[in-house]
PDB file of C-alpha atoms in Angstrom:
ATOM      1  CA  UNK A   5      15.117 -19.723 -15.563  1.00 62.00           C
ATOM      2  CA  UNK A   6      12.896 -18.763 -12.643  1.00 83.00           C
ATOM      3  CA  UNK A   7      10.993 -15.489 -12.734  1.00 83.00           C
ATOM      4  CA  UNK A   8      12.813 -14.194  -9.642  1.00 83.00           C
ATOM      5  CA  UNK A   9      16.248 -14.692 -11.252  1.00 88.00           C
ATOM      6  CA  UNK A  10      15.152 -13.073 -14.508  1.00 90.00           C
ATOM      7  CA  UNK A  11      13.661 -10.036 -12.753  1.00 91.00           C
ATOM      8  CA  UNK A  12      16.664  -9.650 -10.440  1.00 90.00           C
ATOM      9  CA  UNK A  13      18.910  -9.388 -13.519  1.00 91.00           C
ATOM     10  CA  UNK A  14      16.562  -6.665 -14.796  1.00 92.00           C
ATOM     11  CA  UNK A  15      16.952  -4.573 -11.634  1.00 93.00           C
ATOM     12  CA  UNK A  16      13.869  -5.698  -9.727  1.00 95.00           C
ATOM     13  CA  UNK A  17      13.738  -6.176  -5.970  1.00 96.00           C
ATOM     14  CA  UNK A  18      11.779  -9.095  -4.499  1.00 95.00           C
ATOM     15  CA  UNK A  19       9.384  -8.521  -1.588  1.00 96.00           C
ATOM     16  CA  UNK A  20       7.542 -11.363   0.133  1.00 96.00           C
ATOM     17  CA  UNK A  21       3.859 -10.923   0.839  1.00 97.00           C
ATOM     18  CA  UNK A  22       1.202 -12.763   2.780  1.00 96.00           C
ATOM     19  CA  UNK A  23      -2.017 -13.985   1.185  1.00 95.00           C
ATOM     20  CA  UNK A  24      -4.929 -13.481   3.552  1.00 94.00           C
ATOM     21  CA  UNK A  25      -7.888 -15.843   3.737  1.00 90.00           C
ATOM     22  CA  UNK A  26      -9.906 -13.098   2.014  1.00 90.00           C
ATOM     23  CA  UNK A  27      -7.383 -13.334  -0.892  1.00 91.00           C
ATOM     24  CA  UNK A  28      -6.047  -9.869  -0.153  1.00 93.00           C
ATOM     25  CA  UNK A  29      -2.294  -9.376  -0.437  1.00 96.00           C
ATOM     26  CA  UNK A  30      -0.692  -8.036   2.735  1.00 97.00           C
ATOM     27  CA  UNK A  31       2.764  -6.471   2.819  1.00 98.00           C
ATOM     28  CA  UNK A  32       4.899  -4.725   5.421  1.00 98.00           C
ATOM     29  CA  UNK A  33       6.002  -1.216   4.494  1.00 98.00           C
ATOM     30  CA  UNK A  34       7.421   1.944   6.013  1.00 97.00           C
ATOM     31  CA  UNK A  35       5.859   5.353   5.565  1.00 97.00           C
ATOM     32  CA  UNK A  36       8.133   8.207   6.632  1.00 97.00           C
ATOM     33  CA  UNK A  37      10.342   5.642   8.445  1.00 96.00           C
ATOM     34  CA  UNK A  38       7.418   4.207  10.464  1.00 98.00           C
ATOM     35  CA  UNK A  39       6.563   0.519   9.988  1.00 98.00           C
ATOM     36  CA  UNK A  40       3.077  -0.709   9.215  1.00 97.00           C
ATOM     37  CA  UNK A  41       0.995  -3.352   7.477  1.00 98.00           C
ATOM     38  CA  UNK A  42      -0.749  -2.578   4.191  1.00 98.00           C
ATOM     39  CA  UNK A  43      -2.937  -4.260   1.614  1.00 97.00           C
ATOM     40  CA  UNK A  44      -1.866  -4.257  -2.028  1.00 97.00           C
ATOM     41  CA  UNK A  45      -4.855  -3.224  -4.141  1.00 95.00           C
ATOM     42  CA  UNK A  46      -4.237  -3.053  -7.882  1.00 94.00           C
ATOM     43  CA  UNK A  47      -7.724  -1.605  -8.334  1.00 92.00           C
ATOM     44  CA  UNK A  48      -7.109   1.342  -6.002  1.00 93.00           C
ATOM     45  CA  UNK A  49      -6.090   4.447  -7.939  1.00 92.00           C
ATOM     46  CA  UNK A  50      -4.138   5.918  -5.048  1.00 94.00           C
ATOM     47  CA  UNK A  51      -2.131   4.698  -2.097  1.00 96.00           C
ATOM     48  CA  UNK A  52      -4.000   5.517   1.102  1.00 95.00           C
ATOM     49  CA  UNK A  53      -3.561   5.609   4.850  1.00 96.00           C
ATOM     50  CA  UNK A  54      -6.181   5.633   7.574  1.00 96.00           C
ATOM     51  CA  UNK A  55      -6.758   9.265   8.542  1.00 94.00           C
ATOM     52  CA  UNK A  56      -6.602   8.290  12.219  1.00 95.00           C
ATOM     53  CA  UNK A  57      -2.939   7.304  11.757  1.00 97.00           C
ATOM     54  CA  UNK A  58      -1.623  10.544  10.261  1.00 94.00           C
ATOM     55  CA  UNK A  59       0.213  11.538  13.467  1.00 94.00           C
ATOM     56  CA  UNK A  60       1.654   8.030  13.855  1.00 96.00           C
ATOM     57  CA  UNK A  61       3.135   8.218  10.330  1.00 96.00           C
ATOM     58  CA  UNK A  62       4.288  11.863  10.674  1.00 94.00           C
ATOM     59  CA  UNK A  63       1.981  12.959   7.876  1.00 95.00           C
ATOM     60  CA  UNK A  64       0.927  16.525   7.283  1.00 92.00           C
ATOM     61  CA  UNK A  65      -2.090  16.928   5.036  1.00 90.00           C
ATOM     62  CA  UNK A  66      -4.592  19.290   3.535  1.00 85.00           C
ATOM     63  CA  UNK A  67      -8.234  18.864   2.612  1.00 84.00           C
ATOM     64  CA  UNK A  68      -8.817  17.372  -0.780  1.00 77.00           C
ATOM     65  CA  UNK A  69     -11.723  18.363  -2.996  1.00 67.00           C
ATOM     66  CA  UNK A  70     -11.688  14.940  -4.633  1.00 59.00           C
ATOM     67  CA  UNK A  71     -14.160  12.292  -3.654  1.00 55.00           C
ATOM     68  CA  UNK A  72     -13.049   8.705  -3.484  1.00 55.00           C
ATOM     69  CA  UNK A  73     -14.996   5.498  -3.621  1.00 52.00           C
ATOM     70  CA  UNK A  74     -14.546   1.873  -2.785  1.00 52.00           C
ATOM     71  CA  UNK A  75     -16.378  -1.222  -3.899  1.00 50.00           C
ATOM     72  CA  UNK A  76     -18.766  -0.813  -0.982  1.00 51.00           C
ATOM     73  CA  UNK A  77     -19.057   2.882  -0.230  1.00 55.00           C
ATOM     74  CA  UNK A  78     -18.352   6.422  -1.341  1.00 53.00           C
ATOM     75  CA  UNK A  79     -15.722   8.245   0.670  1.00 59.00           C
ATOM     76  CA  UNK A  80     -16.407  11.963   0.779  1.00 60.00           C
ATOM     77  CA  UNK A  81     -14.008  13.206   3.433  1.00 79.00           C
ATOM     78  CA  UNK A  82     -10.527  12.776   1.953  1.00 89.00           C
ATOM     79  CA  UNK A  83      -7.272  14.519   2.730  1.00 93.00           C
ATOM     80  CA  UNK A  84      -4.085  14.608   0.696  1.00 95.00           C
ATOM     81  CA  UNK A  85      -0.471  14.477   1.802  1.00 95.00           C
ATOM     82  CA  UNK A  86       2.538  15.123  -0.421  1.00 94.00           C
ATOM     83  CA  UNK A  87       6.275  14.504  -0.107  1.00 94.00           C
ATOM     84  CA  UNK A  88       6.115  11.221   1.790  1.00 97.00           C
ATOM     85  CA  UNK A  89       8.763   8.508   1.801  1.00 97.00           C
ATOM     86  CA  UNK A  90       7.680   4.932   1.195  1.00 97.00           C
ATOM     87  CA  UNK A  91       9.814   1.837   1.670  1.00 97.00           C
ATOM     88  CA  UNK A  92       8.700  -1.691   0.834  1.00 97.00           C
ATOM     89  CA  UNK A  93      11.430  -4.229   1.443  1.00 96.00           C
ATOM     90  CA  UNK A  94      14.542  -2.584  -0.014  1.00 96.00           C
ATOM     91  CA  UNK A  95      12.527  -0.556  -2.543  1.00 97.00           C
ATOM     92  CA  UNK A  96      12.365   3.145  -1.630  1.00 96.00           C
ATOM     93  CA  UNK A  97      10.579   6.135  -3.125  1.00 95.00           C
ATOM     94  CA  UNK A  98      10.503   9.801  -2.079  1.00 95.00           C
ATOM     95  CA  UNK A  99       7.932  12.505  -2.784  1.00 93.00           C
ATOM     96  CA  UNK A 100       4.951  10.167  -2.829  1.00 95.00           C
ATOM     97  CA  UNK A 101       1.436  11.532  -2.517  1.00 95.00           C
ATOM     98  CA  UNK A 102      -0.882   9.691  -0.149  1.00 95.00           C
ATOM     99  CA  UNK A 103      -4.649  10.005   0.209  1.00 95.00           C
ATOM    100  CA  UNK A 104      -6.017   9.870   3.745  1.00 95.00           C
ATOM    101  CA  UNK A 105      -9.516   8.813   4.728  1.00 93.00           C
ATOM    102  CA  UNK A 106     -11.340   6.990   7.503  1.00 93.00           C
ATOM    103  CA  UNK A 107     -10.692   3.297   6.892  1.00 93.00           C
ATOM    104  CA  UNK A 108     -12.949   2.064   9.693  1.00 93.00           C
ATOM    105  CA  UNK A 109     -15.293   0.216   7.327  1.00 90.00           C
ATOM    106  CA  UNK A 110     -12.378  -1.533   5.563  1.00 91.00           C
ATOM    107  CA  UNK A 111     -10.764  -2.639   8.818  1.00 94.00           C
ATOM    108  CA  UNK A 112     -14.125  -3.678  10.267  1.00 93.00           C
ATOM    109  CA  UNK A 113     -14.628  -6.014   7.321  1.00 91.00           C
ATOM    110  CA  UNK A 114     -11.125  -7.477   7.748  1.00 93.00           C
ATOM    111  CA  UNK A 115     -11.697  -7.897  11.507  1.00 95.00           C
ATOM    112  CA  UNK A 116     -14.961  -9.766  10.841  1.00 95.00           C
ATOM    113  CA  UNK A 117     -12.843 -12.333   8.951  1.00 94.00           C
ATOM    114  CA  UNK A 118     -10.376 -12.623  11.835  1.00 94.00           C
ATOM    115  CA  UNK A 119      -7.755 -10.436  10.137  1.00 95.00           C
ATOM    116  CA  UNK A 120      -5.941  -7.645  11.979  1.00 95.00           C
ATOM    117  CA  UNK A 121      -6.497  -4.057  10.887  1.00 96.00           C
ATOM    118  CA  UNK A 122      -4.183  -2.528   8.291  1.00 97.00           C
ATOM    119  CA  UNK A 123      -2.700   0.955   8.201  1.00 97.00           C
ATOM    120  CA  UNK A 124      -3.538   1.551   4.578  1.00 97.00           C
ATOM    121  CA  UNK A 125      -3.549   0.500   0.960  1.00 97.00           C
ATOM    122  CA  UNK A 126      -0.724   0.358  -1.562  1.00 97.00           C
ATOM    123  CA  UNK A 127      -2.477   1.407  -4.756  1.00 96.00           C
ATOM    124  CA  UNK A 128      -1.794   1.399  -8.477  1.00 96.00           C
ATOM    125  CA  UNK A 129      -0.045   4.801  -8.319  1.00 95.00           C
ATOM    126  CA  UNK A 130       2.840   3.288  -6.369  1.00 96.00           C
ATOM    127  CA  UNK A 131       2.692  -0.033  -8.199  1.00 97.00           C
ATOM    128  CA  UNK A 132       3.007   1.781 -11.524  1.00 96.00           C
ATOM    129  CA  UNK A 133       6.001   3.846 -10.314  1.00 95.00           C
ATOM    130  CA  UNK A 134       7.666   0.635  -9.184  1.00 96.00           C
ATOM    131  CA  UNK A 135       6.781  -1.188 -12.428  1.00 97.00           C
ATOM    132  CA  UNK A 136       5.259  -3.857 -10.188  1.00 97.00           C
ATOM    133  CA  UNK A 137       4.999  -7.511 -11.046  1.00 96.00           C
ATOM    134  CA  UNK A 138       3.041  -9.817  -8.745  1.00 96.00           C
ATOM    135  CA  UNK A 139       3.914 -13.517  -8.638  1.00 95.00           C
ATOM    136  CA  UNK A 140       0.957 -15.146  -6.892  1.00 94.00           C
ATOM    137  CA  UNK A 141       2.413 -18.663  -7.019  1.00 92.00           C
ATOM    138  CA  UNK A 142       5.515 -17.593  -5.038  1.00 93.00           C
ATOM    139  CA  UNK A 143       3.851 -14.823  -2.947  1.00 95.00           C
ATOM    140  CA  UNK A 144       6.324 -12.235  -4.247  1.00 95.00           C
ATOM    141  CA  UNK A 145       5.960  -8.620  -5.251  1.00 97.00           C
ATOM    142  CA  UNK A 146       8.663  -7.319  -7.559  1.00 97.00           C
ATOM    143  CA  UNK A 147       9.434  -3.584  -7.769  1.00 97.00           C
ATOM    144  CA  UNK A 148      12.012  -2.033 -10.093  1.00 95.00           C
ATOM    145  CA  UNK A 149      14.831  -0.300  -8.233  1.00 87.00           C
TER     146      UNK A 149
END
């Protein structure tokens, strides 16, 4: 029995993703009913959106005292937004918290590899809530409905 069939019987939804030449996983998602392109990052603690896109995604936020970091830099100016709706494929979740920060350096790195900018990052917080399973051989993300 294929993994997809087994997971479907267990209540999982299948979402196709794109593997970038940098080996990042790219997925289409909706934040507050607005479509965008995001990177799946299992090592990111929180799901994030570029601070410059908060109006585009209808996000209200407040300053966060937490500092964030990435593999290449420390991010000191973070904001936090609560009660957001996130939809990936047919999977939907309300009341999600999103961290906002300037993602210029992330998108600059992607652009240098010929990859279009992304709106944000789907992190382990969301992946855990969705009981995520990633099938790299079939380019599928599975989230429990």
